[in-house]
Every structure is written in C-alpha cells, then in structure tokens.
CSV table of C-alpha atoms and ligand atoms in Angstrom, one decimal:
chain,number,residue,atom,x,y,z
P,663,UNK,CA,-22.2,-17.5,-21.5
P,664,UNK,CA,-18.7,-16.3,-21.0
P,665,UNK,CA,-17.7,-16.4,-17.3
P,666,UNK,CA,-14.3,-15.2,-16.3
P,667,UNK,CA,-12.6,-14.2,-13.2
P,668,UNK,CA,-13.3,-10.5,-13.7
P,669,UNK,CA,-17.0,-11.0,-14.2
P,670,UNK,CA,-17.1,-13.3,-11.2
P,671,UNK,CA,-15.5,-10.7,-9.0
P,672,UNK,CA,-17.6,-7.9,-10.4
P,673,UNK,CA,-20.7,-9.9,-9.5
P,674,UNK,CA,-19.4,-10.5,-6.1
P,675,UNK,CA,-18.5,-6.9,-5.6
P,676,UNK,CA,-22.0,-5.8,-6.5
P,677,UNK,CA,-23.6,-8.4,-4.4
P,678,UNK,CA,-21.3,-7.6,-1.5
P,679,UNK,CA,-22.0,-3.9,-1.8
P,680,UNK,CA,-25.8,-4.4,-1.9
P,681,UNK,CA,-25.6,-6.6,1.2
P,682,UNK,CA,-23.0,-4.6,3.0
P,683,UNK,CA,-20.8,-7.7,3.4
P,684,UNK,CA,-18.0,-9.3,1.5
P,685,UNK,CA,-19.2,-12.3,-0.5
P,686,UNK,CA,-18.0,-15.6,0.9
P,687,UNK,CA,-16.5,-16.7,-2.4
P,688,UNK,CA,-14.0,-13.9,-2.2
P,689,UNK,CA,-13.1,-14.6,1.4
P,690,UNK,CA,-12.3,-18.3,0.8
P,691,UNK,CA,-8.6,-18.0,0.1
P,692,UNK,CA,-7.8,-15.1,2.4
P,693,UNK,CA,-4.6,-16.6,3.8
P,694,UNK,CA,-2.9,-17.2,0.4
P,695,UNK,CA,-0.6,-14.2,0.5
P,696,UNK,CA,-0.2,-13.3,4.2
P,697,UNK,CA,3.3,-12.5,5.2
P,698,UNK,CA,4.7,-14.8,7.9
P,699,UNK,CA,7.8,-14.6,10.1
P,700,UNK,CA,10.7,-14.5,9.5
P,701,UNK,CA,10.0,-11.6,7.2
P,702,UNK,CA,12.0,-11.0,4.1
P,703,UNK,CA,12.2,-8.2,1.6
P,704,UNK,CA,10.9,-9.4,-1.8
P,705,UNK,CA,13.4,-8.8,-4.6
P,706,UNK,CA,12.8,-5.4,-6.1
P,707,UNK,CA,10.9,-6.1,-9.3
P,708,UNK,CA,13.1,-3.8,-11.4
P,709,UNK,CA,16.6,-2.3,-11.4
P,710,UNK,CA,17.5,0.6,-9.1
P,711,UNK,CA,17.8,2.9,-12.1
P,712,UNK,CA,14.6,1.7,-13.9
P,713,UNK,CA,12.4,4.4,-12.5
P,714,UNK,CA,14.6,7.2,-13.7
P,715,UNK,CA,14.2,10.1,-14.3
P,716,UNK,CA,11.3,10.2,-11.8
P,717,UNK,CA,13.2,8.5,-9.0
P,718,UNK,CA,16.9,8.3,-9.3
P,719,UNK,CA,18.9,5.1,-8.9
P,720,UNK,CA,20.8,6.1,-5.7
P,721,UNK,CA,17.6,7.1,-4.0
P,722,UNK,CA,16.1,3.7,-4.8
P,723,UNK,CA,19.2,1.8,-3.8
P,724,UNK,CA,19.5,3.6,-0.4
P,725,UNK,CA,15.8,3.4,0.2
P,726,UNK,CA,15.6,-0.4,-0.5
P,727,UNK,CA,19.0,-1.6,0.9
P,728,UNK,CA,19.2,0.7,4.0
P,729,UNK,CA,15.9,2.2,5.1
P,730,UNK,CA,13.5,-0.6,4.1
P,731,UNK,CA,16.1,-3.3,5.1
P,732,UNK,CA,16.3,-1.8,8.5
P,733,UNK,CA,12.6,-2.0,9.1
P,734,UNK,CA,12.6,-5.6,8.1
P,735,UNK,CA,15.4,-6.5,10.4
P,736,UNK,CA,14.0,-4.6,13.3
P,737,UNK,CA,10.6,-6.2,12.7
P,738,UNK,CA,12.1,-9.6,13.0
P,739,UNK,CA,13.9,-8.6,16.2
P,740,UNK,CA,10.7,-7.3,17.7
P,741,UNK,CA,8.8,-10.3,16.6
P,742,UNK,CA,11.3,-12.7,18.2
P,743,UNK,CA,11.2,-10.7,21.4
P,744,UNK,CA,7.5,-10.2,21.8
P,745,UNK,CA,5.6,-13.0,20.1
P,746,UNK,CA,5.3,-15.8,22.6
P,747,UNK,CA,2.3,-17.8,21.2
P,748,UNK,CA,1.4,-19.0,17.7
P,749,UNK,CA,2.6,-17.5,14.5
P,750,UNK,CA,0.6,-14.3,13.8
P,751,UNK,CA,1.0,-12.9,10.3
P,752,UNK,CA,2.2,-9.4,9.7
P,753,UNK,CA,-1.4,-8.3,9.1
P,754,UNK,CA,-2.4,-9.9,12.5
P,755,UNK,CA,0.3,-8.0,14.2
P,756,UNK,CA,-0.7,-4.7,12.5
P,757,UNK,CA,-4.3,-5.1,13.3
P,758,UNK,CA,-3.3,-5.6,17.0
P,759,UNK,CA,-0.5,-3.1,16.9
P,760,UNK,CA,-1.6,-1.4,20.2
P,761,UNK,CA,-0.8,-4.7,22.0
P,762,UNK,CA,2.8,-4.5,20.9
P,763,UNK,CA,5.8,-2.2,21.3
P,764,UNK,CA,6.4,1.0,19.3
P,765,UNK,CA,9.3,-0.9,17.8
P,766,UNK,CA,6.9,-3.5,16.5
P,767,UNK,CA,4.5,-0.9,15.2
P,768,UNK,CA,7.0,1.3,13.5
P,769,UNK,CA,9.0,-1.5,11.9
P,770,UNK,CA,6.0,-3.8,11.1
P,771,UNK,CA,4.4,-0.8,9.4
P,772,UNK,CA,7.7,0.0,7.7
P,773,UNK,CA,8.1,-3.5,6.3
P,774,UNK,CA,4.5,-3.8,5.1
P,775,UNK,CA,4.4,-0.3,3.6
P,776,UNK,CA,7.6,-0.6,1.7
P,777,UNK,CA,6.8,-4.0,0.3
P,778,UNK,CA,3.6,-2.5,-1.0
P,779,UNK,CA,5.3,0.7,-2.2
P,780,UNK,CA,7.8,-1.1,-4.5
P,781,UNK,CA,5.0,-3.1,-6.1
P,782,UNK,CA,3.0,0.1,-6.7
P,783,UNK,CA,5.6,1.3,-9.1
P,784,UNK,CA,6.9,0.2,-12.5
P,785,UNK,CA,9.0,1.7,-15.3
P,786,UNK,CA,6.7,3.5,-17.7
P,787,UNK,CA,3.7,3.1,-15.5
P,788,UNK,CA,0.9,5.5,-15.1
P,789,UNK,CA,-2.0,4.3,-17.2
P,790,UNK,CA,-5.2,3.2,-15.4
P,791,UNK,CA,-6.7,0.6,-17.7
P,792,UNK,CA,-10.4,-0.2,-17.9
P,793,UNK,CA,-11.4,-2.8,-15.3
P,794,UNK,CA,-12.7,-3.4,-11.8
P,795,UNK,CA,-10.4,-0.8,-10.2
P,796,UNK,CA,-11.2,1.9,-12.6
P,797,UNK,CA,-14.9,1.3,-12.1
P,798,UNK,CA,-14.4,1.4,-8.3
P,799,UNK,CA,-12.4,4.7,-8.6
P,800,UNK,CA,-15.2,6.1,-10.6
P,801,UNK,CA,-17.9,5.0,-8.2
P,802,UNK,CA,-16.2,5.8,-4.9
P,803,UNK,CA,-13.7,8.6,-5.7
P,804,UNK,CA,-15.3,10.4,-8.6
P,805,UNK,CA,-13.0,9.2,-11.3
P,806,UNK,CA,-9.2,9.3,-12.0
P,807,UNK,CA,-8.7,13.1,-11.9
P,808,UNK,CA,-10.5,13.5,-8.6
P,809,UNK,CA,-8.7,10.6,-7.2
P,810,UNK,CA,-5.4,12.1,-8.3
P,811,UNK,CA,-6.3,15.4,-6.7
P,812,UNK,CA,-7.4,13.9,-3.4
P,813,UNK,CA,-4.3,11.7,-3.2
P,814,UNK,CA,-2.0,14.6,-4.0
P,815,UNK,CA,-3.8,16.7,-1.3
P,816,UNK,CA,-3.4,13.8,1.2
P,817,UNK,CA,0.3,13.6,0.4
P,818,UNK,CA,0.9,17.4,0.6
P,819,UNK,CA,-1.0,17.9,3.8
P,820,UNK,CA,0.8,15.1,5.7
P,821,UNK,CA,3.0,17.1,8.0
P,822,UNK,CA,6.5,15.6,8.4
P,823,UNK,CA,7.0,11.9,7.5
P,824,UNK,CA,4.3,9.6,6.5
P,825,UNK,CA,2.2,8.0,3.8
P,826,UNK,CA,-0.7,8.8,1.6
P,827,UNK,CA,-3.1,5.9,0.8
P,828,UNK,CA,-5.9,4.5,-1.3
P,829,UNK,CA,-7.5,1.9,0.8
P,830,UNK,CA,-10.6,-0.2,1.1
P,831,UNK,CA,-12.7,0.8,4.1
P,832,UNK,CA,-14.7,-1.7,6.2
P,833,UNK,CA,-17.6,-1.3,3.8
P,834,UNK,CA,-15.3,-2.2,0.9
P,835,UNK,CA,-15.4,1.3,-0.5
P,836,UNK,CA,-12.3,3.1,-1.7
P,837,UNK,CA,-11.1,5.9,0.5
P,838,UNK,CA,-8.1,8.3,0.4
P,839,UNK,CA,-6.2,9.4,3.5
P,840,UNK,CA,-2.8,9.7,5.1
P,841,UNK,CA,-1.0,8.4,8.2
P,842,UNK,CA,2.1,9.6,10.1
P,843,UNK,CA,5.4,7.8,10.5
P,844,UNK,CA,5.1,4.1,9.3
P,845,UNK,CA,1.5,3.7,10.4
P,846,UNK,CA,-1.0,2.4,7.9
P,847,UNK,CA,-4.8,1.8,7.7
P,848,UNK,CA,-4.5,-1.8,8.9
P,849,UNK,CA,-3.4,-0.7,12.4
P,850,UNK,CA,-6.0,-0.6,15.2
P,851,UNK,CA,-4.3,2.6,16.3
P,852,UNK,CA,-4.9,4.3,13.0
P,853,UNK,CA,-7.7,6.9,12.7
P,854,UNK,CA,-8.2,5.7,9.1
P,855,UNK,CA,-8.9,2.0,8.9
P,856,UNK,CA,-9.1,-0.5,6.1
P,857,UNK,CA,-7.0,-2.4,3.6
P,858,UNK,CA,-4.3,-0.4,1.8
P,859,UNK,CA,-4.2,-1.0,-2.0
P,860,UNK,CA,-1.8,1.9,-2.9
P,861,UNK,CA,0.8,3.5,-0.7
P,862,UNK,CA,2.8,6.6,-1.5
P,863,UNK,CA,5.9,7.2,0.6
P,864,UNK,CA,6.3,10.9,1.5
P,865,UNK,CA,9.2,10.5,3.8
P,866,UNK,CA,12.0,12.8,2.6
P,867,UNK,CA,14.2,9.7,2.2
P,868,UNK,CA,12.0,8.7,-0.7
P,869,UNK,CA,12.7,11.9,-2.7
P,870,UNK,CA,15.2,14.2,-1.1
P,871,UNK,CA,18.3,13.6,-3.3
P,872,UNK,CA,16.5,14.6,-6.5
P,873,UNK,CA,13.7,16.8,-5.3
P,874,UNK,CA,15.1,18.3,-2.0
P,875,UNK,CA,12.1,20.1,-0.4
P,876,UNK,CA,9.9,19.9,-3.5
P,877,UNK,CA,7.5,17.2,-2.4
P,878,UNK,CA,4.8,18.5,-4.8
P,879,UNK,CA,7.0,17.8,-7.8
P,880,UNK,CA,7.8,14.3,-6.5
P,881,UNK,CA,4.2,13.5,-5.9
P,882,UNK,CA,3.1,14.9,-9.3
P,883,UNK,CA,5.8,12.9,-11.2
P,884,UNK,CA,5.1,9.8,-9.1
P,885,UNK,CA,1.8,9.3,-10.8
P,886,UNK,CA,3.8,8.5,-13.9
P,887,UNK,CA,5.2,5.3,-12.2
P,888,UNK,CA,2.0,3.8,-10.8
P,889,UNK,CA,1.5,0.1,-11.6
P,890,UNK,CA,-2.3,0.2,-11.7
P,891,UNK,CA,-2.6,-3.4,-12.7
P,892,UNK,CA,-0.9,-4.4,-9.4
P,893,UNK,CA,-3.1,-2.0,-7.5
P,894,UNK,CA,-6.1,-3.7,-9.0
P,895,UNK,CA,-4.8,-7.0,-7.7
P,896,UNK,CA,-4.3,-5.5,-4.3
P,897,UNK,CA,-7.9,-4.3,-4.5
P,898,UNK,CA,-9.0,-7.9,-5.2
P,899,UNK,CA,-6.9,-9.1,-2.3
P,900,UNK,CA,-8.6,-6.5,-0.1
P,901,UNK,CA,-12.0,-7.9,-1.0
P,902,UNK,CA,-10.9,-11.3,0.4
P,903,UNK,CA,-9.9,-9.9,3.7
P,904,UNK,CA,-12.1,-9.6,6.8
P,905,UNK,CA,-11.4,-6.2,8.1
H,1106,LIG,MN1,10.5,4.9,2.8
C-alpha cells in the first residue's frame, strides 16, 4: 500500500474532523517553525520587480524595506521592554496580545502578517492545484470561485486599513474574514479567531502607487499572484497548532 505524507495527513484531517480534535500525530512537531526573538525579516523570496505588472517594484521595495521593516524593529523594541520572563514566541505574544501594549499588538501583528504576506505571493502564481487545500476549500468554502468571492468581499468591506484572511478556526475548518489595522486571527482581542493560512494586505501602502483608490482592481489582480502551494503548507502547519 502506498503511504505518503499527503495520505497520512488526509487521514488525520478526516479523523480529527470526525472527533472534533486535532490528531496527535499532527501536533507532535508544533514548535518547529515558531518565530522567536529577536525577530528578523526573512529575505524576500523574489526580486522587488518580480510581481510586475500586478505589484510594481517600487511598491514592493518600500513595503518591504520601510513599512514591514519598521514593524519588525518596533516589535523587537516592545519585546525587549515588556517581556520579563521566558522567551515567548511571536504566536504566544499574539495569542496573549491583550496582556501587552498596543505597540506590541500593532507591530507583532505587523511583523507576523507581512512575513506571511510575502510568502503568499509568487511570480506567475494563481493556480490552485489538486490536493488537501483544494479539498478543504471545496468542503468548507464551497469551492474556488466562492472562496474568491468571499475573500474579495472581505477585502472590499474592510473599512480603512486592514487585512483579509483565510484561516483555520478552532474546529479546523477554513473560514474567511477580515481584521482592522495589523490585527490577525491569532490575537485574543480579535473577533475572528484561528490560524491564518493566507493574508491579503489591504492597507493603501500595499497598492496605492499603481492602483491609487482602486482597491477592487488590486484585489482582483492579486489572485494572479497567490502561491497556493505555500498556502497549503500553512494549512498543514495550522493543523499542528493548538488553537
Ligand atoms: Mn503592509
């Protein structure tokens, strides 16, 4: 019998869904990719201009080297000032964000969200391959087209600055929603709670140079950049987390 990682995880997903809990096999290595202080920006996995024409090079450069870099620096400053005991991971901090300052919440979210955002994109992305994630999108969100419509609606109805998300809820079901500012579903203060597997930045700094006020065009085009293979990996990571 052919047993591979995908079949193993699918079996685990089905078992976990039936029982309403995450299978222990998938929780065993939950700490493998937690972010620990001091926090650093991962290198951008492509050149600034690689996402053209959907996102222009200058927007990417300013976004990565100025906006996102500032969140990372300010997170490290807040962490040094506020964490007195132990070495909580970034996820630990976000899950207890209400116990920390707004500086920690805004910049911890800002760092986490952007690190995910860069990975969610790739040059010539956009195709959702057959696999675990596609099956979950079909099961929980009604398929690709409905998912796209719901995520677009979440992005378009987020007033002001914020994020649209696909996330795993506490029952390990995919959900779509949005958060203001740099909040995300990991935060105890967030009305939507779970593990983010895809984040779409709808702050104007993400699109204004090319799209000005046309958020709808940015969001529509953005689907052509999505690295669904990475999103599927994030989905698997979410399964390992205790939420
Ligand atoms: Mn941003």
